[in-house]
Amino acid sequence: MSDSVGWCLIESDPGVFTELIRELGVTGAQVEELWTLDSSLFDAIKPVHGLIFLFRWIGEDQPDGPIVRDSRIEKLFFAKQVINNACATQAILSVLFNCRHPDINLGITLSEFKEFSQKFDANMKGLALSNSQKIRSVHNSFGRSNSIFEFDDTAKPKSKDDEAYHFVAIVPIEGRLYELDGLKEGPIDLGLIKPNTDWVEAAKPFIEKRINKYKEGEVHFNLMAVVSDRKLILEQRLLSLKTEELDEATKISEESNIRMKIADEEDKMKRYKIENARRKHNYLPLIVEILKLLAKDGKLVPLYERAKAKTLEKEKQKIGKV
């Protein structure tokens, strides 16, 4: 199935993906954006179940390990990418489908899909995902409303300056680290995770290697983590605090700190809902009314001419710098 049939492009944002997986029925999980590979950041959001790495695709490259072709493939959920606009959603679902942590509950929709497609080969899994009406419907609900200002440019030839971005998932499974890249033939075995070592530490060199491919100052990548529901983790910590043998002052201080973090998580989820509502809202009627009022007051054409002049001037400046 091509993405022109019905998968829209959605923004790669932790708020979008957290609400997306929850609308699919997943409980006990959320998505966090990471700004650094510093260990203290990962410690603050443990447990981490998988990493989603977005990067500017600069052509086919050699995998960082062998492609899994043995009996392990039966234990891994890996789907080939057959739809472009859903690659981030597919990467996040790949993490969830391979997660065996008790915090995570896939819910009915994803559990049934996983069971239905588990025995399929990678290409059939990709096709099954692309044809899942429920998953596609939830995915598309986070797309921006169509407007007359949007147009289909799929027929336009791609220039050498056009940039393509791609998502891959990195997950720990049974003591080994795997990269799940839907453009590859299968899961990539990144190696053994050393005993008593946080799997994230094993993943960092592979992420840093990708980042180092870009020139200094370029920001053509993004890192997100699928983690346990932060609010539930904090609430569990609050309950366990009551049974701990701590002096009263320490216990009060710790409880206050935890409650502040819970409030921060609640505020974050409220903000996500507001931001997603704005993403989904159709602003076209408002825009049309504003244009009508400007035209009525004789301001529309002058504004257009000034904007056009500024655009032409910027284009001249760009040409002059080349």
PDB file of N, CA and C in Angstrom, residues 72-109:
ATOM      1  N   ARG A  72      16.219 -16.975  16.009  1.00  0.00           N
ATOM      2  CA  ARG A  72      15.843 -15.809  16.836  1.00  0.00           C
ATOM      3  C   ARG A  72      14.771 -14.964  16.172  1.00  0.00           C
ATOM      4  N   ILE A  73      14.721 -15.021  14.844  1.00  0.00           N
ATOM      5  CA  ILE A  73      13.759 -14.200  14.105  1.00  0.00           C
ATOM      6  C   ILE A  73      12.330 -14.524  14.519  1.00  0.00           C
ATOM      7  N   GLU A  74      12.106 -15.736  15.014  1.00  0.00           N
ATOM      8  CA  GLU A  74      10.768 -16.128  15.432  1.00  0.00           C
ATOM      9  C   GLU A  74      10.360 -15.453  16.744  1.00  0.00           C
ATOM     10  N   LYS A  75      11.341 -15.000  17.535  1.00  0.00           N
ATOM     11  CA  LYS A  75      11.056 -14.357  18.816  1.00  0.00           C
ATOM     12  C   LYS A  75      11.005 -12.836  18.699  1.00  0.00           C
ATOM     13  N   LEU A  76      11.472 -12.319  17.564  1.00  0.00           N
ATOM     14  CA  LEU A  76      11.510 -10.869  17.367  1.00  0.00           C
ATOM     15  C   LEU A  76      10.355 -10.426  16.482  1.00  0.00           C
ATOM     16  N   PHE A  77       9.799  -9.263  16.794  1.00  0.00           N
ATOM     17  CA  PHE A  77       8.795  -8.696  15.891  1.00  0.00           C
ATOM     18  C   PHE A  77       9.507  -7.688  15.011  1.00  0.00           C
ATOM     19  N   PHE A  78       9.588  -7.993  13.730  1.00  0.00           N
ATOM     20  CA  PHE A  78      10.237  -7.099  12.777  1.00  0.00           C
ATOM     21  C   PHE A  78       9.376  -6.988  11.529  1.00  0.00           C
ATOM     22  N   ALA A  79       9.067  -5.754  11.146  1.00  0.00           N
ATOM     23  CA  ALA A  79       8.238  -5.508   9.963  1.00  0.00           C
ATOM     24  C   ALA A  79       9.006  -4.653   8.964  1.00  0.00           C
ATOM     25  N   LYS A  80       8.939  -5.018   7.701  1.00  0.00           N
ATOM     26  CA  LYS A  80       9.527  -4.199   6.648  1.00  0.00           C
ATOM     27  C   LYS A  80       8.704  -2.925   6.496  1.00  0.00           C
ATOM     28  N   GLN A  81       9.376  -1.839   6.165  1.00  0.00           N
ATOM     29  CA  GLN A  81       8.678  -0.559   5.977  1.00  0.00           C
ATOM     30  C   GLN A  81       8.134  -0.485   4.560  1.00  0.00           C
ATOM     31  N   VAL A  82       6.809  -0.413   4.451  1.00  0.00           N
ATOM     32  CA  VAL A  82       6.178  -0.318   3.134  1.00  0.00           C
ATOM     33  C   VAL A  82       5.385   0.981   2.987  1.00  0.00           C
ATOM     34  N   ILE A  83       5.359   1.793   4.042  1.00  0.00           N
ATOM     35  CA  ILE A  83       4.671   3.086   4.001  1.00  0.00           C
ATOM     36  C   ILE A  83       5.595   4.145   4.596  1.00  0.00           C
ATOM     37  N   ASN A  84       5.816   5.214   3.844  1.00  0.00           N
ATOM     38  CA  ASN A  84       6.766   6.240   4.284  1.00  0.00           C
ATOM     39  C   ASN A  84       6.248   7.088   5.440  1.00  0.00           C
ATOM     40  N   ASN A  85       5.013   7.546   5.359  1.00  0.00           N
ATOM     41  CA  ASN A  85       4.513   8.511   6.331  1.00  0.00           C
ATOM     42  C   ASN A  85       4.295   7.949   7.730  1.00  0.00           C
ATOM     43  N   ALA A  86       4.373   6.643   7.868  1.00  0.00           N
ATOM     44  CA  ALA A  86       4.125   6.036   9.181  1.00  0.00           C
ATOM     45  C   ALA A  86       5.381   5.424   9.776  1.00  0.00           C
ATOM     46  N   CYS A  87       6.563   5.819   9.299  1.00  0.00           N
ATOM     47  CA  CYS A  87       7.776   5.142   9.749  1.00  0.00           C
ATOM     48  C   CYS A  87       8.038   5.360  11.233  1.00  0.00           C
ATOM     49  N   ALA A  88       7.698   6.527  11.777  1.00  0.00           N
ATOM     50  CA  ALA A  88       7.909   6.762  13.208  1.00  0.00           C
ATOM     51  C   ALA A  88       6.950   5.923  14.039  1.00  0.00           C
ATOM     52  N   THR A  89       5.685   5.869  13.604  1.00  0.00           N
ATOM     53  CA  THR A  89       4.699   5.045  14.300  1.00  0.00           C
ATOM     54  C   THR A  89       5.121   3.582  14.257  1.00  0.00           C
ATOM     55  N   GLN A  90       5.614   3.129  13.105  1.00  0.00           N
ATOM     56  CA  GLN A  90       6.062   1.744  12.972  1.00  0.00           C
ATOM     57  C   GLN A  90       7.239   1.471  13.899  1.00  0.00           C
ATOM     58  N   ALA A  91       8.166   2.424  14.020  1.00  0.00           N
ATOM     59  CA  ALA A  91       9.338   2.233  14.888  1.00  0.00           C
ATOM     60  C   ALA A  91       8.919   2.111  16.353  1.00  0.00           C
ATOM     61  N   ILE A  92       7.988   2.968  16.770  1.00  0.00           N
ATOM     62  CA  ILE A  92       7.528   2.927  18.160  1.00  0.00           C
ATOM     63  C   ILE A  92       6.764   1.640  18.443  1.00  0.00           C
ATOM     64  N   LEU A  93       5.921   1.214  17.490  1.00  0.00           N
ATOM     65  CA  LEU A  93       5.197  -0.045  17.665  1.00  0.00           C
ATOM     66  C   LEU A  93       6.167  -1.221  17.699  1.00  0.00           C
ATOM     67  N   SER A  94       7.274  -1.130  16.954  1.00  0.00           N
ATOM     68  CA  SER A  94       8.275  -2.198  16.983  1.00  0.00           C
ATOM     69  C   SER A  94       8.875  -2.335  18.380  1.00  0.00           C
ATOM     70  N   VAL A  95       9.087  -1.209  19.055  1.00  0.00           N
ATOM     71  CA  VAL A  95       9.576  -1.253  20.438  1.00  0.00           C
ATOM     72  C   VAL A  95       8.545  -1.927  21.333  1.00  0.00           C
ATOM     73  N   LEU A  96       7.298  -1.497  21.205  1.00  0.00           N
ATOM     74  CA  LEU A  96       6.236  -2.028  22.069  1.00  0.00           C
ATOM     75  C   LEU A  96       6.004  -3.516  21.829  1.00  0.00           C
ATOM     76  N   PHE A  97       6.022  -3.939  20.561  1.00  0.00           N
ATOM     77  CA  PHE A  97       5.779  -5.342  20.241  1.00  0.00           C
ATOM     78  C   PHE A  97       6.902  -6.256  20.741  1.00  0.00           C
ATOM     79  N   ASN A  98       8.087  -5.690  20.954  1.00  0.00           N
ATOM     80  CA  ASN A  98       9.220  -6.482  21.448  1.00  0.00           C
ATOM     81  C   ASN A  98       9.484  -6.279  22.934  1.00  0.00           C
ATOM     82  N   CYS A  99       8.617  -5.522  23.584  1.00  0.00           N
ATOM     83  CA  CYS A  99       8.805  -5.240  25.011  1.00  0.00           C
ATOM     84  C   CYS A  99       8.154  -6.334  25.849  1.00  0.00           C
ATOM     85  N   ARG A 100       8.899  -6.823  26.823  1.00  0.00           N
ATOM     86  CA  ARG A 100       8.385  -7.871  27.698  1.00  0.00           C
ATOM     87  C   ARG A 100       8.329  -7.398  29.155  1.00  0.00           C
ATOM     88  N   HIS A 101       8.287  -6.112  29.360  1.00  0.00           N
ATOM     89  CA  HIS A 101       8.277  -5.539  30.719  1.00  0.00           C
ATOM     90  C   HIS A 101       6.864  -5.557  31.294  1.00  0.00           C
ATOM     91  N   PRO A 102       6.722  -5.908  32.571  1.00  0.00           N
ATOM     92  CA  PRO A 102       5.377  -5.987  33.177  1.00  0.00           C
ATOM     93  C   PRO A 102       4.639  -4.655  33.251  1.00  0.00           C
ATOM     94  N   ASP A 103       5.350  -3.544  33.149  1.00  0.00           N
ATOM     95  CA  ASP A 103       4.683  -2.234  33.186  1.00  0.00           C
ATOM     96  C   ASP A 103       3.809  -2.004  31.954  1.00  0.00           C
ATOM     97  N   ILE A 104       4.184  -2.632  30.829  1.00  0.00           N
ATOM     98  CA  ILE A 104       3.562  -2.326  29.541  1.00  0.00           C
ATOM     99  C   ILE A 104       2.435  -3.305  29.216  1.00  0.00           C
ATOM    100  N   ASN A 105       1.262  -2.749  28.935  1.00  0.00           N
ATOM    101  CA  ASN A 105       0.117  -3.535  28.478  1.00  0.00           C
ATOM    102  C   ASN A 105      -0.282  -3.010  27.106  1.00  0.00           C
ATOM    103  N   LEU A 106      -0.210  -3.879  26.091  1.00  0.00           N
ATOM    104  CA  LEU A 106      -0.487  -3.443  24.715  1.00  0.00           C
ATOM    105  C   LEU A 106      -1.948  -3.085  24.471  1.00  0.00           C
ATOM    106  N   GLY A 107      -2.857  -3.625  25.268  1.00  0.00           N
ATOM    107  CA  GLY A 107      -4.273  -3.393  25.016  1.00  0.00           C
ATOM    108  C   GLY A 107      -4.795  -4.343  23.940  1.00  0.00           C
ATOM    109  N   ILE A 108      -6.087  -4.286  23.718  1.00  0.00           N
ATOM    110  CA  ILE A 108      -6.728  -5.242  22.816  1.00  0.00           C
ATOM    111  C   ILE A 108      -6.271  -5.082  21.369  1.00  0.00           C
ATOM    112  N   THR A 109      -6.282  -3.855  20.845  1.00  0.00           N
ATOM    113  CA  THR A 109      -5.981  -3.625  19.424  1.00  0.00           C
ATOM    114  C   THR A 109      -4.602  -4.142  19.037  1.00  0.00           C
TER     115      THR A 109
END
